Amino acid sequence: MTRHAIMETVQKRVDEYDEARDDWLKEWFLPTMEHITMSVMSWEKLLSNIEGLDQKSGEKLYGFYALCLKFNNKSAKR
């Protein structure tokens, strides 16, 4: 999860569109990357933050996340 790795991945995806997304990359993506601060956050922390702002949505997302973990043989930490 580094800025360089993300930019490289997005560039590869844009290249798959044969110049059709070049303007988006130059006008939106690259300028945005220059102005944002990036950090890593666990899914559990993200869902907790959402639940703190909107309890109903947070509960629904936790339910979906629990199913994702179930079918990937993992357990949710709350």
PDB file of N, CA, C and O in Angstrom:
ATOM      1  N   MET A   1       0.837  -1.187   0.000  1.00  0.00           N
ATOM      2  CA  MET A   1       0.000   0.000   0.000  1.00  0.00           C
ATOM      3  C   MET A   1       0.881   1.250   0.000  1.00  0.00           C
ATOM      4  O   MET A   1       0.871   2.017   0.933  1.00  0.00           O
ATOM      5  N   THR A   2       1.623   1.409  -1.055  1.00  0.00           N
ATOM      6  CA  THR A   2       2.433   2.618  -1.186  1.00  0.00           C
ATOM      7  C   THR A   2       1.869   3.471  -2.319  1.00  0.00           C
ATOM      8  O   THR A   2       1.196   2.967  -3.220  1.00  0.00           O
ATOM      9  N   ARG A   3       2.151   4.731  -2.249  1.00  0.00           N
ATOM     10  CA  ARG A   3       1.721   5.653  -3.304  1.00  0.00           C
ATOM     11  C   ARG A   3       2.226   5.173  -4.669  1.00  0.00           C
ATOM     12  O   ARG A   3       1.480   5.139  -5.645  1.00  0.00           O
ATOM     13  N   HIS A   4       3.479   4.777  -4.706  1.00  0.00           N
ATOM     14  CA  HIS A   4       4.070   4.312  -5.967  1.00  0.00           C
ATOM     15  C   HIS A   4       3.339   3.073  -6.500  1.00  0.00           C
ATOM     16  O   HIS A   4       3.033   2.989  -7.691  1.00  0.00           O
ATOM     17  N   ALA A   5       3.076   2.117  -5.640  1.00  0.00           N
ATOM     18  CA  ALA A   5       2.401   0.884  -6.064  1.00  0.00           C
ATOM     19  C   ALA A   5       0.997   1.166  -6.583  1.00  0.00           C
ATOM     20  O   ALA A   5       0.568   0.590  -7.592  1.00  0.00           O
ATOM     21  N   ILE A   6       0.284   2.060  -5.927  1.00  0.00           N
ATOM     22  CA  ILE A   6      -1.068   2.409  -6.369  1.00  0.00           C
ATOM     23  C   ILE A   6      -1.010   3.108  -7.720  1.00  0.00           C
ATOM     24  O   ILE A   6      -1.766   2.785  -8.637  1.00  0.00           O
ATOM     25  N   MET A   7      -0.099   4.060  -7.856  1.00  0.00           N
ATOM     26  CA  MET A   7       0.019   4.773  -9.118  1.00  0.00           C
ATOM     27  C   MET A   7       0.413   3.826 -10.250  1.00  0.00           C
ATOM     28  O   MET A   7      -0.108   3.930 -11.359  1.00  0.00           O
ATOM     29  N   GLU A   8       1.283   2.891  -9.962  1.00  0.00           N
ATOM     30  CA  GLU A   8       1.706   1.923 -10.975  1.00  0.00           C
ATOM     31  C   GLU A   8       0.534   1.023 -11.387  1.00  0.00           C
ATOM     32  O   GLU A   8       0.337   0.762 -12.581  1.00  0.00           O
ATOM     33  N   THR A   9      -0.249   0.585 -10.433  1.00  0.00           N
ATOM     34  CA  THR A   9      -1.402  -0.274 -10.727  1.00  0.00           C
ATOM     35  C   THR A   9      -2.445   0.462 -11.556  1.00  0.00           C
ATOM     36  O   THR A   9      -2.982  -0.076 -12.534  1.00  0.00           O
ATOM     37  N   VAL A  10      -2.725   1.704 -11.181  1.00  0.00           N
ATOM     38  CA  VAL A  10      -3.699   2.497 -11.931  1.00  0.00           C
ATOM     39  C   VAL A  10      -3.183   2.765 -13.342  1.00  0.00           C
ATOM     40  O   VAL A  10      -3.937   2.672 -14.316  1.00  0.00           O
ATOM     41  N   GLN A  11      -1.907   3.069 -13.474  1.00  0.00           N
ATOM     42  CA  GLN A  11      -1.333   3.313 -14.798  1.00  0.00           C
ATOM     43  C   GLN A  11      -1.480   2.085 -15.689  1.00  0.00           C
ATOM     44  O   GLN A  11      -1.850   2.197 -16.856  1.00  0.00           O
ATOM     45  N   LYS A  12      -1.217   0.906 -15.136  1.00  0.00           N
ATOM     46  CA  LYS A  12      -1.381  -0.329 -15.917  1.00  0.00           C
ATOM     47  C   LYS A  12      -2.821  -0.504 -16.375  1.00  0.00           C
ATOM     48  O   LYS A  12      -3.081  -0.888 -17.509  1.00  0.00           O
ATOM     49  N   ARG A  13      -3.770  -0.219 -15.491  1.00  0.00           N
ATOM     50  CA  ARG A  13      -5.180  -0.361 -15.853  1.00  0.00           C
ATOM     51  C   ARG A  13      -5.562   0.654 -16.927  1.00  0.00           C
ATOM     52  O   ARG A  13      -6.247   0.321 -17.890  1.00  0.00           O
ATOM     53  N   VAL A  14      -5.107   1.882 -16.799  1.00  0.00           N
ATOM     54  CA  VAL A  14      -5.395   2.914 -17.798  1.00  0.00           C
ATOM     55  C   VAL A  14      -4.804   2.519 -19.149  1.00  0.00           C
ATOM     56  O   VAL A  14      -5.438   2.705 -20.191  1.00  0.00           O
ATOM     57  N   ASP A  15      -3.626   1.952 -19.138  1.00  0.00           N
ATOM     58  CA  ASP A  15      -2.981   1.520 -20.386  1.00  0.00           C
ATOM     59  C   ASP A  15      -3.804   0.478 -21.134  1.00  0.00           C
ATOM     60  O   ASP A  15      -3.739   0.383 -22.358  1.00  0.00           O
ATOM     61  N   GLU A  16      -4.610  -0.281 -20.401  1.00  0.00           N
ATOM     62  CA  GLU A  16      -5.459  -1.301 -21.031  1.00  0.00           C
ATOM     63  C   GLU A  16      -6.576  -0.687 -21.882  1.00  0.00           C
ATOM     64  O   GLU A  16      -7.175  -1.367 -22.697  1.00  0.00           O
ATOM     65  N   TYR A  17      -6.844   0.596 -21.686  1.00  0.00           N
ATOM     66  CA  TYR A  17      -7.924   1.266 -22.412  1.00  0.00           C
ATOM     67  C   TYR A  17      -7.453   2.010 -23.661  1.00  0.00           C
ATOM     68  O   TYR A  17      -8.191   2.795 -24.235  1.00  0.00           O
ATOM     69  N   ASP A  18      -6.239   1.770 -24.089  1.00  0.00           N
ATOM     70  CA  ASP A  18      -5.715   2.366 -25.322  1.00  0.00           C
ATOM     71  C   ASP A  18      -5.998   3.865 -25.438  1.00  0.00           C
ATOM     72  O   ASP A  18      -6.688   4.310 -26.356  1.00  0.00           O
ATOM     73  N   GLU A  19      -5.522   4.618 -24.481  1.00  0.00           N
ATOM     74  CA  GLU A  19      -5.608   6.085 -24.454  1.00  0.00           C
ATOM     75  C   GLU A  19      -6.992   6.628 -24.124  1.00  0.00           C
ATOM     76  O   GLU A  19      -7.167   7.829 -23.966  1.00  0.00           O
ATOM     77  N   ALA A  20      -8.003   5.791 -23.998  1.00  0.00           N
ATOM     78  CA  ALA A  20      -9.354   6.277 -23.713  1.00  0.00           C
ATOM     79  C   ALA A  20      -9.477   6.883 -22.317  1.00  0.00           C
ATOM     80  O   ALA A  20     -10.387   7.673 -22.064  1.00  0.00           O
ATOM     81  N   ARG A  21      -8.579   6.540 -21.404  1.00  0.00           N
ATOM     82  CA  ARG A  21      -8.635   7.061 -20.032  1.00  0.00           C
ATOM     83  C   ARG A  21      -7.457   7.974 -19.700  1.00  0.00           C
ATOM     84  O   ARG A  21      -7.265   8.359 -18.557  1.00  0.00           O
ATOM     85  N   ASP A  22      -6.665   8.326 -20.687  1.00  0.00           N
ATOM     86  CA  ASP A  22      -5.494   9.166 -20.442  1.00  0.00           C
ATOM     87  C   ASP A  22      -5.866  10.519 -19.857  1.00  0.00           C
ATOM     88  O   ASP A  22      -5.197  11.013 -18.946  1.00  0.00           O
ATOM     89  N   ASP A  23      -6.936  11.134 -20.357  1.00  0.00           N
ATOM     90  CA  ASP A  23      -7.347  12.441 -19.832  1.00  0.00           C
ATOM     91  C   ASP A  23      -7.746  12.328 -18.371  1.00  0.00           C
ATOM     92  O   ASP A  23      -7.393  13.183 -17.557  1.00  0.00           O
ATOM     93  N   TRP A  24      -8.488  11.282 -18.037  1.00  0.00           N
ATOM     94  CA  TRP A  24      -8.895  11.076 -16.639  1.00  0.00           C
ATOM     95  C   TRP A  24      -7.663  10.950 -15.748  1.00  0.00           C
ATOM     96  O   TRP A  24      -7.600  11.559 -14.672  1.00  0.00           O
ATOM     97  N   LEU A  25      -6.691  10.177 -16.200  1.00  0.00           N
ATOM     98  CA  LEU A  25      -5.474   9.986 -15.423  1.00  0.00           C
ATOM     99  C   LEU A  25      -4.771  11.318 -15.180  1.00  0.00           C
ATOM    100  O   LEU A  25      -4.420  11.640 -14.041  1.00  0.00           O
ATOM    101  N   LYS A  26      -4.601  12.096 -16.243  1.00  0.00           N
ATOM    102  CA  LYS A  26      -3.860  13.358 -16.137  1.00  0.00           C
ATOM    103  C   LYS A  26      -4.642  14.452 -15.423  1.00  0.00           C
ATOM    104  O   LYS A  26      -4.077  15.233 -14.660  1.00  0.00           O
ATOM    105  N   GLU A  27      -5.946  14.524 -15.665  1.00  0.00           N
ATOM    106  CA  GLU A  27      -6.745  15.625 -15.123  1.00  0.00           C
ATOM    107  C   GLU A  27      -7.300  15.351 -13.733  1.00  0.00           C
ATOM    108  O   GLU A  27      -7.559  16.300 -12.984  1.00  0.00           O
ATOM    109  N   TRP A  28      -7.505  14.093 -13.388  1.00  0.00           N
ATOM    110  CA  TRP A  28      -8.133  13.773 -12.102  1.00  0.00           C
ATOM    111  C   TRP A  28      -7.257  12.934 -11.185  1.00  0.00           C
ATOM    112  O   TRP A  28      -7.017  13.310 -10.034  1.00  0.00           O
ATOM    113  N   PHE A  29      -6.815  11.802 -11.668  1.00  0.00           N
ATOM    114  CA  PHE A  29      -6.113  10.882 -10.776  1.00  0.00           C
ATOM    115  C   PHE A  29      -4.784  11.441 -10.281  1.00  0.00           C
ATOM    116  O   PHE A  29      -4.538  11.486  -9.073  1.00  0.00           O
ATOM    117  N   LEU A  30      -3.903  11.827 -11.187  1.00  0.00           N
ATOM    118  CA  LEU A  30      -2.582  12.306 -10.768  1.00  0.00           C
ATOM    119  C   LEU A  30      -2.651  13.548  -9.883  1.00  0.00           C
ATOM    120  O   LEU A  30      -1.981  13.595  -8.844  1.00  0.00           O
ATOM    121  N   PRO A  31      -3.469  14.561 -10.224  1.00  0.00           N
ATOM    122  CA  PRO A  31      -3.574  15.708  -9.312  1.00  0.00           C
ATOM    123  C   PRO A  31      -4.128  15.323  -7.933  1.00  0.00           C
ATOM    124  O   PRO A  31      -3.695  15.861  -6.914  1.00  0.00           O
ATOM    125  N   THR A  32      -5.052  14.383  -7.913  1.00  0.00           N
ATOM    126  CA  THR A  32      -5.598  13.939  -6.628  1.00  0.00           C
ATOM    127  C   THR A  32      -4.521  13.266  -5.802  1.00  0.00           C
ATOM    128  O   THR A  32      -4.391  13.528  -4.592  1.00  0.00           O
ATOM    129  N   MET A  33      -3.735  12.421  -6.428  1.00  0.00           N
ATOM    130  CA  MET A  33      -2.655  11.730  -5.706  1.00  0.00           C
ATOM    131  C   MET A  33      -1.638  12.705  -5.121  1.00  0.00           C
ATOM    132  O   MET A  33      -1.036  12.426  -4.091  1.00  0.00           O
ATOM    133  N   GLU A  34      -1.459  13.839  -5.768  1.00  0.00           N
ATOM    134  CA  GLU A  34      -0.503  14.835  -5.267  1.00  0.00           C
ATOM    135  C   GLU A  34      -1.011  15.540  -4.011  1.00  0.00           C
ATOM    136  O   GLU A  34      -0.225  16.087  -3.251  1.00  0.00           O
ATOM    137  N   HIS A  35      -2.331  15.536  -3.784  1.00  0.00           N
ATOM    138  CA  HIS A  35      -2.911  16.324  -2.699  1.00  0.00           C
ATOM    139  C   HIS A  35      -3.497  15.506  -1.555  1.00  0.00           C
ATOM    140  O   HIS A  35      -4.000  16.090  -0.602  1.00  0.00           O
ATOM    141  N   ILE A  36      -3.426  14.200  -1.636  1.00  0.00           N
ATOM    142  CA  ILE A  36      -4.030  13.405  -0.570  1.00  0.00           C
ATOM    143  C   ILE A  36      -2.974  12.834   0.365  1.00  0.00           C
ATOM    144  O   ILE A  36      -1.813  12.662   0.003  1.00  0.00           O
ATOM    145  N   THR A  37      -3.420  12.558   1.567  1.00  0.00           N
ATOM    146  CA  THR A  37      -2.615  11.838   2.537  1.00  0.00           C
ATOM    147  C   THR A  37      -3.174  10.428   2.599  1.00  0.00           C
ATOM    148  O   THR A  37      -4.388  10.250   2.729  1.00  0.00           O
ATOM    149  N   MET A  38      -2.324   9.469   2.495  1.00  0.00           N
ATOM    150  CA  MET A  38      -2.771   8.075   2.491  1.00  0.00           C
ATOM    151  C   MET A  38      -2.361   7.393   3.782  1.00  0.00           C
ATOM    152  O   MET A  38      -1.296   7.685   4.335  1.00  0.00           O
ATOM    153  N   SER A  39      -3.217   6.501   4.247  1.00  0.00           N
ATOM    154  CA  SER A  39      -2.873   5.661   5.395  1.00  0.00           C
ATOM    155  C   SER A  39      -3.628   4.349   5.266  1.00  0.00           C
ATOM    156  O   SER A  39      -4.603   4.252   4.520  1.00  0.00           O
ATOM    157  N   VAL A  40      -3.163   3.373   5.977  1.00  0.00           N
ATOM    158  CA  VAL A  40      -3.785   2.061   5.949  1.00  0.00           C
ATOM    159  C   VAL A  40      -4.728   1.950   7.143  1.00  0.00           C
ATOM    160  O   VAL A  40      -4.404   2.370   8.245  1.00  0.00           O
ATOM    161  N   MET A  41      -5.910   1.402   6.890  1.00  0.00           N
ATOM    162  CA  MET A  41      -6.899   1.219   7.947  1.00  0.00           C
ATOM    163  C   MET A  41      -7.517  -0.164   7.775  1.00  0.00           C
ATOM    164  O   MET A  41      -7.828  -0.566   6.657  1.00  0.00           O
ATOM    165  N   SER A  42      -7.690  -0.856   8.869  1.00  0.00           N
ATOM    166  CA  SER A  42      -8.303  -2.181   8.789  1.00  0.00           C
ATOM    167  C   SER A  42      -9.787  -2.040   8.443  1.00  0.00           C
ATOM    168  O   SER A  42     -10.409  -1.006   8.681  1.00  0.00           O
ATOM    169  N   TRP A  43     -10.345  -3.117   7.876  1.00  0.00           N
ATOM    170  CA  TRP A  43     -11.783  -3.115   7.579  1.00  0.00           C
ATOM    171  C   TRP A  43     -12.584  -2.926   8.860  1.00  0.00           C
ATOM    172  O   TRP A  43     -13.586  -2.213   8.874  1.00  0.00           O
ATOM    173  N   GLU A  44     -12.124  -3.547   9.943  1.00  0.00           N
ATOM    174  CA  GLU A  44     -12.843  -3.434  11.210  1.00  0.00           C
ATOM    175  C   GLU A  44     -12.890  -1.985  11.696  1.00  0.00           C
ATOM    176  O   GLU A  44     -13.927  -1.501  12.152  1.00  0.00           O
ATOM    177  N   LYS A  45     -11.789  -1.289  11.586  1.00  0.00           N
ATOM    178  CA  LYS A  45     -11.740   0.126  12.003  1.00  0.00           C
ATOM    179  C   LYS A  45     -12.623   0.983  11.100  1.00  0.00           C
ATOM    180  O   LYS A  45     -13.352   1.860  11.573  1.00  0.00           O
ATOM    181  N   LEU A  46     -12.567   0.733   9.796  1.00  0.00           N
ATOM    182  CA  LEU A  46     -13.406   1.478   8.860  1.00  0.00           C
ATOM    183  C   LEU A  46     -14.886   1.270   9.175  1.00  0.00           C
ATOM    184  O   LEU A  46     -15.659   2.227   9.249  1.00  0.00           O
ATOM    185  N   LEU A  47     -15.269   0.013   9.380  1.00  0.00           N
ATOM    186  CA  LEU A  47     -16.672  -0.280   9.680  1.00  0.00           C
ATOM    187  C   LEU A  47     -17.094   0.323  11.011  1.00  0.00           C
ATOM    188  O   LEU A  47     -18.221   0.798  11.161  1.00  0.00           O
ATOM    189  N   SER A  48     -16.192   0.330  11.973  1.00  0.00           N
ATOM    190  CA  SER A  48     -16.481   0.954  13.266  1.00  0.00           C
ATOM    191  C   SER A  48     -16.712   2.456  13.099  1.00  0.00           C
ATOM    192  O   SER A  48     -17.627   3.028  13.700  1.00  0.00           O
ATOM    193  N   ASN A  49     -15.893   3.095  12.271  1.00  0.00           N
ATOM    194  CA  ASN A  49     -16.073   4.527  12.007  1.00  0.00           C
ATOM    195  C   ASN A  49     -17.410   4.799  11.327  1.00  0.00           C
ATOM    196  O   ASN A  49     -18.112   5.757  11.668  1.00  0.00           O
ATOM    197  N   ILE A  50     -17.773   3.969  10.364  1.00  0.00           N
ATOM    198  CA  ILE A  50     -19.050   4.135   9.672  1.00  0.00           C
ATOM    199  C   ILE A  50     -20.192   3.948  10.654  1.00  0.00           C
ATOM    200  O   ILE A  50     -21.143   4.731  10.685  1.00  0.00           O
ATOM    201  N   GLU A  51     -20.099   2.918  11.488  1.00  0.00           N
ATOM    202  CA  GLU A  51     -21.152   2.645  12.464  1.00  0.00           C
ATOM    203  C   GLU A  51     -21.312   3.809  13.441  1.00  0.00           C
ATOM    204  O   GLU A  51     -22.431   4.131  13.857  1.00  0.00           O
ATOM    205  N   GLY A  52     -20.205   4.463  13.779  1.00  0.00           N
ATOM    206  CA  GLY A  52     -20.272   5.621  14.670  1.00  0.00           C
ATOM    207  C   GLY A  52     -21.003   6.796  14.047  1.00  0.00           C
ATOM    208  O   GLY A  52     -21.623   7.598  14.742  1.00  0.00           O
ATOM    209  N   LEU A  53     -20.962   6.897  12.735  1.00  0.00           N
ATOM    210  CA  LEU A  53     -21.637   7.985  12.030  1.00  0.00           C
ATOM    211  C   LEU A  53     -23.062   7.624  11.618  1.00  0.00           C
ATOM    212  O   LEU A  53     -23.937   8.478  11.548  1.00  0.00           O
ATOM    213  N   ASP A  54     -23.274   6.360  11.299  1.00  0.00           N
ATOM    214  CA  ASP A  54     -24.576   5.893  10.812  1.00  0.00           C
ATOM    215  C   ASP A  54     -24.749   4.449  11.269  1.00  0.00           C
ATOM    216  O   ASP A  54     -24.316   3.518  10.589  1.00  0.00           O
ATOM    217  N   GLN A  55     -25.359   4.285  12.426  1.00  0.00           N
ATOM    218  CA  GLN A  55     -25.433   2.966  13.054  1.00  0.00           C
ATOM    219  C   GLN A  55     -26.087   1.919  12.155  1.00  0.00           C
ATOM    220  O   GLN A  55     -25.588   0.810  12.014  1.00  0.00           O
ATOM    221  N   LYS A  56     -27.190   2.267  11.518  1.00  0.00           N
ATOM    222  CA  LYS A  56     -27.901   1.304  10.676  1.00  0.00           C
ATOM    223  C   LYS A  56     -27.026   0.827   9.517  1.00  0.00           C
ATOM    224  O   LYS A  56     -26.921  -0.371   9.249  1.00  0.00           O
ATOM    225  N   SER A  57     -26.375   1.758   8.828  1.00  0.00           N
ATOM    226  CA  SER A  57     -25.492   1.381   7.721  1.00  0.00           C
ATOM    227  C   SER A  57     -24.312   0.566   8.223  1.00  0.00           C
ATOM    228  O   SER A  57     -23.910  -0.420   7.596  1.00  0.00           O
ATOM    229  N   GLY A  58     -23.756   0.967   9.349  1.00  0.00           N
ATOM    230  CA  GLY A  58     -22.633   0.234   9.925  1.00  0.00           C
ATOM    231  C   GLY A  58     -22.997  -1.197  10.248  1.00  0.00           C
ATOM    232  O   GLY A  58     -22.233  -2.128   9.969  1.00  0.00           O
ATOM    233  N   GLU A  59     -24.181  -1.402  10.823  1.00  0.00           N
ATOM    234  CA  GLU A  59     -24.629  -2.752  11.156  1.00  0.00           C
ATOM    235  C   GLU A  59     -24.815  -3.600   9.901  1.00  0.00           C
ATOM    236  O   GLU A  59     -24.438  -4.777   9.878  1.00  0.00           O
ATOM    237  N   LYS A  60     -25.384  -3.020   8.874  1.00  0.00           N
ATOM    238  CA  LYS A  60     -25.566  -3.753   7.619  1.00  0.00           C
ATOM    239  C   LYS A  60     -24.220  -4.124   7.007  1.00  0.00           C
ATOM    240  O   LYS A  60     -24.031  -5.240   6.516  1.00  0.00           O
ATOM    241  N   LEU A  61     -23.283  -3.190   7.019  1.00  0.00           N
ATOM    242  CA  LEU A  61     -21.961  -3.473   6.461  1.00  0.00           C
ATOM    243  C   LEU A  61     -21.225  -4.525   7.286  1.00  0.00           C
ATOM    244  O   LEU A  61     -20.543  -5.381   6.722  1.00  0.00           O
ATOM    245  N   TYR A  62     -21.358  -4.460   8.628  1.00  0.00           N
ATOM    246  CA  TYR A  62     -20.754  -5.493   9.462  1.00  0.00           C
ATOM    247  C   TYR A  62     -21.327  -6.860   9.113  1.00  0.00           C
ATOM    248  O   TYR A  62     -20.615  -7.861   9.067  1.00  0.00           O
ATOM    249  N   GLY A  63     -22.644  -6.937   8.875  1.00  0.00           N
ATOM    250  CA  GLY A  63     -23.275  -8.199   8.498  1.00  0.00           C
ATOM    251  C   GLY A  63     -22.706  -8.737   7.199  1.00  0.00           C
ATOM    252  O   GLY A  63     -22.392  -9.931   7.078  1.00  0.00           O
ATOM    253  N   PHE A  64     -22.563  -7.860   6.220  1.00  0.00           N
ATOM    254  CA  PHE A  64     -21.983  -8.259   4.932  1.00  0.00           C
ATOM    255  C   PHE A  64     -20.537  -8.708   5.120  1.00  0.00           C
ATOM    256  O   PHE A  64     -20.103  -9.736   4.594  1.00  0.00           O
ATOM    257  N   TYR A  65     -19.781  -7.940   5.908  1.00  0.00           N
ATOM    258  CA  TYR A  65     -18.375  -8.266   6.155  1.00  0.00           C
ATOM    259  C   TYR A  65     -18.252  -9.620   6.854  1.00  0.00           C
ATOM    260  O   TYR A  65     -17.375 -10.424   6.507  1.00  0.00           O
ATOM    261  N   ALA A  66     -19.132  -9.898   7.804  1.00  0.00           N
ATOM    262  CA  ALA A  66     -19.104 -11.182   8.506  1.00  0.00           C
ATOM    263  C   ALA A  66     -19.323 -12.338   7.523  1.00  0.00           C
ATOM    264  O   ALA A  66     -18.677 -13.386   7.628  1.00  0.00           O
ATOM    265  N   LEU A  67     -20.222 -12.145   6.566  1.00  0.00           N
ATOM    266  CA  LEU A  67     -20.435 -13.180   5.550  1.00  0.00           C
ATOM    267  C   LEU A  67     -19.192 -13.369   4.678  1.00  0.00           C
ATOM    268  O   LEU A  67     -18.838 -14.501   4.336  1.00  0.00           O
ATOM    269  N   CYS A  68     -18.552 -12.266   4.324  1.00  0.00           N
ATOM    270  CA  CYS A  68     -17.317 -12.354   3.530  1.00  0.00           C
ATOM    271  C   CYS A  68     -16.268 -13.169   4.281  1.00  0.00           C
ATOM    272  O   CYS A  68     -15.620 -14.050   3.708  1.00  0.00           O
ATOM    273  N   LEU A  69     -16.130 -12.890   5.574  1.00  0.00           N
ATOM    274  CA  LEU A  69     -15.149 -13.622   6.368  1.00  0.00           C
ATOM    275  C   LEU A  69     -15.539 -15.084   6.513  1.00  0.00           C
ATOM    276  O   LEU A  69     -14.690 -15.976   6.441  1.00  0.00           O
ATOM    277  N   LYS A  70     -16.813 -15.334   6.711  1.00  0.00           N
ATOM    278  CA  LYS A  70     -17.305 -16.707   6.860  1.00  0.00           C
ATOM    279  C   LYS A  70     -16.933 -17.543   5.638  1.00  0.00           C
ATOM    280  O   LYS A  70     -16.450 -18.661   5.762  1.00  0.00           O
ATOM    281  N   PHE A  71     -17.188 -17.005   4.471  1.00  0.00           N
ATOM    282  CA  PHE A  71     -16.926 -17.761   3.264  1.00  0.00           C
ATOM    283  C   PHE A  71     -15.459 -17.770   2.863  1.00  0.00           C
ATOM    284  O   PHE A  71     -15.063 -18.436   1.919  1.00  0.00           O
ATOM    285  N   ASN A  72     -14.646 -17.032   3.613  1.00  0.00           N
ATOM    286  CA  ASN A  72     -13.196 -17.076   3.422  1.00  0.00           C
ATOM    287  C   ASN A  72     -12.515 -17.700   4.644  1.00  0.00           C
ATOM    288  O   ASN A  72     -11.313 -17.532   4.846  1.00  0.00           O
ATOM    289  N   ASN A  73     -13.321 -18.368   5.476  1.00  0.00           N
ATOM    290  CA  ASN A  73     -12.820 -19.085   6.659  1.00  0.00           C
ATOM    291  C   ASN A  73     -12.025 -18.206   7.613  1.00  0.00           C
ATOM    292  O   ASN A  73     -10.951 -18.564   8.063  1.00  0.00           O
ATOM    293  N   LYS A  74     -12.540 -17.019   7.892  1.00  0.00           N
ATOM    294  CA  LYS A  74     -11.899 -16.108   8.858  1.00  0.00           C
ATOM    295  C   LYS A  74     -12.974 -15.666   9.844  1.00  0.00           C
ATOM    296  O   LYS A  74     -14.141 -15.943   9.686  1.00  0.00           O
ATOM    297  N   SER A  75     -12.584 -14.946  10.892  1.00  0.00           N
ATOM    298  CA  SER A  75     -13.570 -14.456  11.861  1.00  0.00           C
ATOM    299  C   SER A  75     -13.445 -12.945  12.020  1.00  0.00           C
ATOM    300  O   SER A  75     -12.354 -12.385  11.907  1.00  0.00           O
ATOM    301  N   ALA A  76     -14.574 -12.304  12.264  1.00  0.00           N
ATOM    302  CA  ALA A  76     -14.604 -10.840  12.429  1.00  0.00           C
ATOM    303  C   ALA A  76     -14.196 -10.462  13.836  1.00  0.00           C
ATOM    304  O   ALA A  76     -14.542 -11.122  14.804  1.00  0.00           O
ATOM    305  N   LYS A  77     -13.464  -9.355  13.965  1.00  0.00           N
ATOM    306  CA  LYS A  77     -13.109  -8.785  15.262  1.00  0.00           C
ATOM    307  C   LYS A  77     -13.890  -7.496  15.399  1.00  0.00           C
ATOM    308  O   LYS A  77     -13.824  -6.639  14.540  1.00  0.00           O
ATOM    309  N   ARG A  78     -14.599  -7.373  16.466  1.00  0.00           N
ATOM    310  CA  ARG A  78     -15.417  -6.175  16.642  1.00  0.00           C
ATOM    311  C   ARG A  78     -15.122  -5.522  17.948  1.00  0.00           C
ATOM    312  O   ARG A  78     -14.891  -6.069  18.942  1.00  0.00           O
TER     313      ARG A  78
END
